[in-house]
XYZ file of C-alpha atoms in Angstrom:
170
model
C 73.281 168.251 68.329
C 75.378 171.077 66.985
C 74.190 174.689 66.449
C 74.109 176.180 63.007
C 77.516 177.906 62.751
C 76.415 180.116 59.850
C 73.998 182.156 61.992
C 75.531 184.586 64.507
C 74.183 186.590 67.369
C 75.035 189.708 65.385
C 72.842 188.584 62.487
C 69.962 187.932 64.876
C 70.531 191.342 66.515
C 70.467 193.123 63.152
C 67.323 191.283 61.985
C 65.512 192.032 65.204
C 66.656 195.699 65.136
C 65.273 196.069 61.608
C 62.029 194.329 62.644
C 61.585 196.751 65.547
C 62.432 199.834 63.428
C 60.054 198.840 60.682
C 57.209 198.797 63.245
C 58.360 201.946 65.100
C 58.626 200.011 68.388
C 61.932 201.441 69.608
C 60.130 203.619 72.150
C 58.649 200.453 73.767
C 61.902 198.547 73.810
C 63.258 199.887 77.092
C 65.455 197.605 79.204
C 62.614 197.142 81.765
C 60.017 196.280 79.134
C 62.349 193.887 77.340
C 63.308 192.166 80.595
C 59.657 191.759 81.621
C 58.734 190.420 78.171
C 61.637 187.953 78.400
C 60.520 186.805 81.833
C 57.061 186.220 80.432
C 58.584 184.046 77.715
C 60.657 182.156 80.327
C 57.339 181.475 82.093
C 55.875 180.072 78.825
C 59.029 177.945 78.437
C 58.596 176.668 82.010
C 55.028 175.611 81.278
C 56.293 173.159 78.696
C 58.174 171.227 81.406
C 55.644 171.760 84.201
C 54.142 168.509 85.526
C 56.331 166.376 83.255
C 58.744 165.219 85.954
C 62.401 165.008 85.060
C 62.799 165.036 81.295
C 66.090 163.440 80.263
C 65.734 163.309 76.495
C 63.386 165.828 74.859
C 63.799 164.210 71.438
C 62.410 160.893 72.772
C 59.961 162.108 75.406
C 58.256 165.029 73.661
C 55.678 164.893 70.871
C 56.398 166.787 67.661
C 54.002 169.537 68.798
C 55.815 169.842 72.136
C 59.201 170.005 70.389
C 57.941 172.784 68.087
C 56.529 174.691 71.094
C 59.865 174.273 72.901
C 61.707 175.611 69.871
C 59.386 178.633 69.688
C 59.690 179.513 73.375
C 63.464 179.056 73.480
C 63.699 181.322 70.430
C 61.506 183.965 72.057
C 63.738 184.001 75.131
C 66.919 184.213 73.047
C 65.596 186.995 70.787
C 64.475 189.088 73.807
C 67.849 188.454 75.486
C 69.751 189.585 72.418
C 67.501 192.626 72.018
C 67.940 193.531 75.718
C 71.725 193.224 75.358
C 71.574 195.402 72.246
C 69.564 198.128 73.973
C 71.859 197.997 77.012
C 74.952 198.097 74.734
C 76.322 194.751 75.960
C 78.356 192.627 73.525
C 76.585 189.415 74.563
C 78.922 186.852 72.943
C 81.998 188.475 74.513
C 80.266 188.872 77.829
C 79.192 185.229 77.807
C 82.790 184.010 77.199
C 84.044 186.320 79.919
C 81.443 184.927 82.328
C 82.417 181.337 81.474
C 86.019 182.271 82.286
C 84.973 183.759 85.642
C 82.981 180.582 86.396
C 86.047 178.461 85.583
C 87.878 180.304 88.312
C 84.975 180.143 90.705
C 84.308 176.460 90.018
C 87.717 174.785 89.286
C 87.094 171.314 87.894
C 89.456 169.575 90.293
C 87.410 170.835 93.264
C 83.845 170.628 91.946
C 83.754 167.647 89.593
C 80.536 165.741 90.261
C 79.389 168.186 92.934
C 76.398 170.571 92.860
C 77.576 172.613 95.818
C 77.779 176.391 95.542
C 81.298 177.820 95.308
C 81.096 179.173 98.890
C 81.321 175.579 100.128
C 84.948 175.373 98.930
C 85.934 179.068 98.604
C 88.928 178.573 100.921
C 90.477 176.303 98.303
C 90.182 178.910 95.582
C 92.758 181.307 96.912
C 96.180 180.211 95.768
C 99.156 181.937 97.256
C 102.011 182.603 94.892
C 105.628 181.814 95.759
C 106.369 185.425 96.796
C 103.539 185.554 99.355
C 101.643 188.405 97.653
C 98.342 186.507 98.072
C 97.517 186.905 94.389
C 94.783 184.724 92.936
C 95.171 182.812 89.714
C 93.391 184.534 86.829
C 92.407 183.570 83.305
C 93.089 186.269 80.763
C 90.033 187.494 78.943
C 90.001 188.627 75.370
C 87.006 189.177 73.118
C 88.929 187.444 70.391
C 89.161 184.212 72.383
C 87.700 181.320 70.464
C 85.845 178.615 72.385
C 88.877 176.346 71.900
C 91.223 178.970 73.345
C 88.762 179.480 76.221
C 88.740 175.735 76.970
C 92.562 175.659 76.862
C 92.739 178.689 79.210
C 90.339 177.023 81.640
C 92.252 173.743 81.593
C 95.614 175.533 81.998
C 94.232 177.546 84.882
C 92.866 174.466 86.646
C 96.194 172.636 86.150
C 98.092 175.636 87.544
C 95.834 175.634 90.595
C 96.559 171.945 91.145
C 100.308 172.572 90.784
C 100.175 175.491 93.214
C 98.205 173.401 95.720
C 100.771 170.595 95.470
C 103.581 173.106 96.030
C 101.888 174.292 99.234
C 101.718 170.791 100.662
């Protein structure tokens, strides 16, 4: 399934901001209150899966009512997350891409493919010494203008560079 590309986080942020202003709820939308409300919604989301065992395909295994409930609870979590980011002045889409880039460095595909281990299990492999022995670590450049395609290319390039550097060391 593909997300609707016509709806952006910014549109959702603006709609929620107007919704809150229209009701004079800004004074209640503190970071703490929004976080706690979101956690409550995550709890409601968890209840949908509780006692179901491992669900591999929601579309096949859930009733129409369960799918609608899932949609509602996922939406509640997302809307609270966007509102929390707004109140905290965090550009959530840019922050999310930056975090994915950090995780690409922390979890290079050639070291973690098929493994669920935490990065500390292979941390020693992450540090790549450059040719001039300055102990610099490979980095992916971050830019808020990076598209998801550019991000994927950066991650792949970074992982290939790490492999090349490892081979040079051997």
